[in-house]
Amino acid sequence: MSEKKILLSGIQPSGKLCIGNYIGALKNWVNLQDEYESIFLVVDMHALTVKQVPSELRQRCLSFVAQYIACGIDPDENTIVIQSHVPQHAELMWVLNSITYMGELNRMTQFKDKSKQHNKNINVGLFSYPVLMAADILLYQADVVPVGADQKQHLELARELAHRFNHQYSDTFKMPEPFISKTGGRIMSLQDPEKKMSKSDENDNNILGLLDPSDLLIKKIKRAVTDSGTDIVYDQSRPGLANLLGIYAKLSDKSIDKIVAQFEGKMYSHFKADLGELVVETLRPVQEKYSQLMDDKGYLETVLKAGADKSFVHARKTLSKVYRKVGFLLKK
Ligand code: TYM
């Protein structure tokens, strides 16, 4: 087995991948992939916690895999895997359920938000979602988990469950470390910059989709909510502008100070036009690669078969250790 440390992360195949997911997660995955033995999940089992159209879910899983690769994940050197292809995720979750307290899950802000959003479908899966996420991470003995700031609380639970299990039964799980960028960990909605940009937002004008056509991206940026000011400065009390500056900084790899100096004396419209161009130029190669990949489903299936085979080895090893520790009689 490789001597490298293990990196693991995942995205839920719901809605459409957006610049928030790109900046908060995918871009970091691409930058870190060579340094670690990396596993990237498409967490289809998590997606079932909100209503899905089965044929669309299937299609979206494949499309997300193609978008991971199009963004720069190298499937020859890393593992891309669909969560439901490795049954040990659900099996480990069951064991972890028994050491998780209701109170811990009740405190999860994502559960509270999603319960409000889907108040006709507050199912048990939505409640126990963070336990499945802990299983995803602990199953592969991940050292580092690059995510956006919204996943911090879930990661803390994963660490707490690892600690609790290790304490109760003896050392079994590695302690995963979150990797959350200081900037770009929370990209905000274009029309409502007090709220996180979300790939399942019902209002498409709130998000910049990775596969949105160029003219649409430019239009959405032009219409993004700013304020009545005129000068381009970074000020948290002007959240719309601060968010656009943050996106600019992450995509150009320039500091906010440098960008502010660059646009000194210029108007919002000028800044927005430049940002539009930057977003379009960043996504153009991603979109081109994506269409090539979607024309070759056979290739994507090969990537997924290899991913499932490779993950299964890690997953089986951890799960049999866990089953032994908790006292299950092993099958001969
Ligand atoms: P999900 O699918 O909601 O989001 C995928 C990744 O994108 C990040 N992200 C953002 N980052 C910055 N600004 C935003 N506006 C923004 N919106 C989303 C998320 O933080 C995440 O990193 N529960 C997870 C998926 C998951 C997972 C895992 C992640 C399941 N198992 C194991 C890591 C490890 C989720 O729903 O992410």
XYZ file of C-alpha atoms and ligand atoms in Angstrom:
369
model
C 0.000 0.000 0.000
C 1.090 3.589 -0.635
C 3.023 5.407 2.122
C 1.099 8.611 1.479
C -1.445 9.917 3.949
C -5.094 9.514 3.010
C -7.309 12.366 1.826
C -11.047 11.832 1.538
C -13.911 14.055 0.510
C -17.283 13.868 -1.199
C -20.133 15.774 -2.773
C -23.809 15.004 -2.691
C -25.289 14.530 -6.178
C -28.133 17.004 -5.780
C -28.832 20.124 -7.845
C -25.968 21.275 -10.030
C -22.323 21.796 -9.115
C -21.602 25.485 -8.577
C -18.678 27.815 -8.054
C -19.169 27.424 -4.262
C -18.416 23.704 -4.551
C -15.530 24.464 -6.884
C -13.864 27.011 -4.607
C -14.780 25.378 -1.288
C -13.957 21.816 -2.295
C -12.945 20.784 -5.829
C -10.158 23.328 -6.323
C -8.541 22.223 -3.059
C -8.942 18.576 -4.029
C -7.087 19.226 -7.268
C -4.288 21.099 -5.473
C -3.863 18.425 -2.804
C -4.380 15.252 -4.847
C -0.698 14.521 -5.568
C 0.371 14.909 -1.986
C -2.065 12.282 -0.656
C -3.616 8.988 -1.547
C -6.944 10.566 -2.411
C -10.480 9.188 -2.435
C -13.287 11.299 -3.892
C -16.844 10.145 -3.281
C -20.107 10.869 -5.029
C -22.370 10.352 -2.018
C -25.558 9.097 -3.661
C -26.841 7.517 -0.424
C -26.810 10.937 1.243
C -28.826 12.334 -1.679
C -31.761 10.022 -0.854
C -32.518 12.126 2.230
C -34.388 14.534 -0.038
C -36.822 13.382 -2.741
C -35.092 12.396 -5.985
C -36.271 11.362 -9.440
C -34.428 8.002 -9.834
C -33.459 8.435 -13.496
C -32.150 11.954 -12.791
C -30.147 10.803 -9.773
C -28.469 8.095 -11.862
C -27.618 10.587 -14.597
C -26.397 13.205 -12.101
C -23.991 10.718 -10.470
C -22.289 10.088 -13.792
C -22.300 13.790 -14.619
C -20.645 14.642 -11.249
C -17.921 12.043 -11.891
C -17.258 13.683 -15.272
C -17.168 17.110 -13.605
C -14.657 15.908 -10.976
C -12.342 14.770 -13.782
C -13.018 17.860 -15.905
C -12.039 20.080 -12.950
C -8.667 18.331 -12.796
C -8.970 15.206 -10.649
C -6.697 12.561 -12.125
C -8.571 9.248 -12.008
C -5.427 7.234 -12.762
C -3.677 8.418 -9.624
C -6.715 8.800 -7.335
C -9.888 6.927 -6.503
C -13.278 8.221 -7.613
C -16.084 6.151 -6.182
C -19.858 6.089 -5.916
C -20.832 5.620 -2.274
C -23.493 2.961 -2.950
C -20.912 0.819 -4.794
C -19.202 0.075 -1.476
C -21.700 -1.526 0.941
C -19.436 -1.043 3.968
C -20.465 2.654 4.226
C -23.948 1.667 5.366
C -22.657 -1.201 7.503
C -20.239 0.996 9.429
C -22.929 3.625 9.806
C -25.105 1.119 11.657
C -22.367 0.456 14.194
C -21.710 4.198 14.627
C -25.456 4.830 15.078
C -25.220 2.870 18.299
C -22.624 5.210 19.777
C -24.231 8.466 18.595
C -26.621 10.344 20.860
C -29.888 11.858 19.649
C -28.889 15.142 21.296
C -25.743 15.344 19.173
C -27.717 15.030 15.944
C -30.409 17.407 17.148
C -27.803 20.136 17.446
C -26.674 19.905 13.807
C -27.400 23.187 12.043
C -27.699 21.511 8.631
C -30.433 19.236 10.016
C -32.277 22.242 11.416
C -31.978 24.145 8.105
C -32.979 21.178 5.969
C -35.925 20.327 8.238
C -37.260 23.823 7.641
C -36.619 23.590 3.916
C -38.200 20.113 3.540
C -40.784 20.347 6.311
C -43.039 17.741 4.639
C -40.235 15.183 4.541
C -38.254 15.259 7.791
C -37.116 11.660 7.495
C -34.791 9.615 9.719
C -32.111 9.738 7.005
C -31.988 13.515 7.206
C -31.486 13.227 10.961
C -28.790 10.544 10.874
C -27.046 11.981 7.795
C -23.940 13.096 9.794
C -23.431 9.516 11.041
C -23.235 8.273 7.447
C -20.762 11.050 6.720
C -18.664 9.969 9.719
C -18.738 6.404 8.353
C -17.529 7.664 4.937
C -14.531 9.284 6.568
C -13.623 6.689 9.204
C -14.043 3.725 6.845
C -10.987 4.846 4.868
C -8.916 5.936 7.890
C -8.736 9.399 6.314
C -6.034 11.759 7.602
C -7.397 14.897 5.991
C -10.848 15.968 4.777
C -10.995 19.092 2.576
C -14.459 20.691 2.777
C -16.207 24.063 2.881
C -16.963 25.760 6.206
C -20.554 24.434 6.288
C -19.273 20.885 6.924
C -17.195 21.774 9.982
C -19.798 20.642 12.502
C -20.207 17.288 10.731
C -16.453 16.768 10.805
C -16.349 17.499 14.505
C -18.922 14.760 15.025
C -16.827 12.319 12.956
C -13.848 13.080 15.199
C -15.935 12.689 18.332
C -17.267 9.297 17.158
C -13.747 8.117 16.286
C -12.585 9.112 19.745
C -15.573 7.492 21.451
C -15.200 4.216 19.569
C -11.442 4.084 20.184
C -11.985 4.762 23.873
C -14.761 2.192 24.234
C -13.171 -0.642 22.236
C -9.427 0.234 21.760
C -7.605 2.090 19.014
C -9.331 1.510 15.670
C -9.899 4.775 13.799
C -7.467 7.473 12.771
C -8.426 11.015 13.808
C -9.382 12.935 10.632
C -8.283 16.561 10.303
C -10.524 19.056 8.508
C -8.966 21.164 5.747
C -10.998 24.350 5.347
C -9.482 27.299 3.463
C -9.325 30.544 5.423
C -10.827 32.308 2.415
C -13.356 30.766 0.059
C -14.719 28.312 2.617
C -18.105 29.978 2.318
C -19.149 31.474 -1.020
C -22.437 33.345 -0.753
C -25.562 33.477 -2.917
C -25.534 36.093 -5.709
C -28.982 37.519 -5.017
C -28.944 37.061 -1.248
C -25.337 37.409 -0.050
C -26.321 36.758 3.589
C -27.020 33.155 2.609
C -24.660 30.400 1.396
C -24.532 29.665 -2.340
C -26.157 26.250 -2.617
C -26.185 23.874 -5.577
C -29.803 22.942 -4.856
C -31.072 26.531 -4.659
C -34.448 26.819 -6.385
C -33.511 30.248 -7.725
C -30.922 29.628 -10.439
C -29.871 33.295 -10.354
C -28.294 32.684 -6.956
C -25.635 30.340 -8.259
C -22.902 30.157 -10.890
C -23.176 26.617 -12.283
C -19.984 24.944 -13.492
C -21.800 23.989 -16.687
C -23.715 27.248 -17.202
C -23.224 28.772 -20.678
C -20.850 31.780 -20.776
C -23.517 34.399 -21.523
C -25.601 33.187 -18.587
C -22.624 33.362 -16.201
C -21.908 36.926 -17.316
C -25.563 37.907 -16.946
C -25.822 36.415 -13.430
C -22.704 38.286 -12.283
C -23.945 41.532 -13.789
C -27.208 41.160 -11.870
C -25.594 40.054 -8.593
C -26.760 42.118 -5.630
C -24.199 44.671 -4.429
C -25.010 47.961 -2.693
C -25.392 51.647 -3.388
C -21.675 52.386 -2.877
C -19.372 53.241 -5.739
C -15.834 52.421 -4.630
C -14.480 48.893 -4.787
C -13.236 48.052 -1.296
C -13.402 44.943 0.866
C -15.880 45.550 3.647
C -17.809 42.776 5.461
C -20.740 45.149 5.897
C -21.062 45.171 2.096
C -21.551 41.389 1.749
C -22.452 41.312 -1.963
C -19.277 43.062 -3.059
C -17.161 41.197 -0.481
C -18.429 37.889 -1.902
C -17.631 38.857 -5.504
C -14.161 40.016 -4.432
C -13.693 36.683 -2.656
C -14.627 34.756 -5.817
C -12.276 36.935 -7.872
C -9.418 36.338 -5.405
C -9.833 32.555 -5.387
C -10.112 32.212 -9.158
C -7.221 34.547 -9.937
C -5.020 33.438 -7.007
C -4.491 37.146 -6.231
C -4.865 38.757 -2.818
C -7.937 40.898 -2.117
C -5.624 43.894 -1.536
C -4.135 43.516 -4.976
C -7.565 43.296 -6.583
C -8.800 46.359 -4.694
C -5.734 48.285 -5.935
C -6.330 47.034 -9.472
C -9.894 48.435 -9.488
C -9.201 51.682 -7.691
C -11.275 54.477 -9.235
C -13.216 51.983 -11.399
C -16.948 51.320 -11.283
C -18.841 48.216 -10.121
C -19.837 47.523 -13.726
C -16.195 47.386 -14.748
C -15.310 45.012 -11.902
C -18.298 42.773 -12.661
C -17.392 42.593 -16.355
C -13.842 41.510 -15.464
C -15.101 38.964 -12.963
C -17.477 37.587 -15.605
C -14.579 37.098 -17.966
C -12.497 35.418 -15.265
C -15.286 32.964 -14.389
C -15.910 32.164 -18.059
C -12.195 31.614 -18.748
C -11.856 29.403 -15.661
C -14.812 27.250 -16.635
C -14.230 27.054 -20.399
C -11.658 24.205 -20.249
C -13.770 22.434 -17.606
C -16.828 22.548 -19.863
C -14.889 21.384 -22.923
C -13.379 18.427 -21.072
C -16.782 17.632 -19.569
C -18.485 17.247 -22.946
C -15.716 14.972 -24.199
C -16.074 12.793 -21.101
C -19.854 12.576 -21.334
C -19.443 11.305 -24.896
C -17.441 8.384 -23.544
C -19.606 6.718 -20.902
C -17.583 3.509 -21.277
C -14.532 5.332 -19.952
C -16.440 6.764 -16.963
C -17.720 3.288 -16.131
C -14.156 1.940 -16.184
C -13.079 4.689 -13.776
C -15.933 3.787 -11.422
C -15.268 0.055 -11.579
C -11.608 0.643 -10.672
C -12.676 3.084 -7.917
C -15.079 0.590 -6.360
C -12.522 -2.243 -6.474
C -9.820 -0.115 -4.860
C -12.072 1.335 -2.143
C -13.464 -2.069 -1.296
C -10.021 -3.198 -0.086
C -9.738 -0.300 2.407
C -13.365 -0.559 3.431
C -13.355 -4.295 4.067
C -10.230 -4.038 6.189
C -11.670 -1.375 8.493
C -15.091 -2.962 8.748
C -13.797 -6.408 9.700
C -11.678 -4.794 12.390
C -14.755 -2.950 13.685
C -16.935 -6.080 13.617
C -14.291 -7.974 15.570
C -13.952 -5.219 18.174
C -17.685 -4.894 18.838
C -17.998 -8.639 19.364
C -19.623 -9.944 16.201
C -18.945 -13.627 15.476
C -16.902 -13.648 12.279
C -18.059 -15.699 9.295
C -15.583 -18.530 8.505
P -22.275 19.201 -0.337
O -22.608 18.234 -1.416
O -23.361 20.057 0.200
O -21.101 20.146 -0.789
C -19.918 19.640 -1.372
C -18.700 20.432 -0.928
O -18.809 21.808 -1.333
C -18.669 22.660 -0.198
N -19.562 23.813 -0.382
C -19.161 25.086 -0.316
N -17.964 25.636 -0.095
C -17.871 26.997 -0.117
N -18.953 27.805 -0.327
C -20.175 27.293 -0.552
N -21.211 28.082 -0.780
C -20.324 25.869 -0.564
N -21.375 25.039 -0.753
C -20.889 23.789 -0.632
C -19.106 21.801 0.981
O -18.591 22.288 2.198
C -18.543 20.451 0.601
O -17.168 20.381 0.914
N -22.162 16.187 3.619
C -21.403 16.636 2.505
C -20.934 15.550 1.571
C -20.196 14.431 2.239
C -18.828 14.454 2.628
C -18.573 13.154 3.147
C -17.823 15.415 2.576
C -20.689 13.216 2.534
N -19.710 12.432 3.070
C -17.313 12.829 3.638
C -16.562 15.078 3.077
C -16.315 13.782 3.602
C -22.268 17.584 1.670
O -23.465 17.496 1.666
O -21.580 18.422 0.868
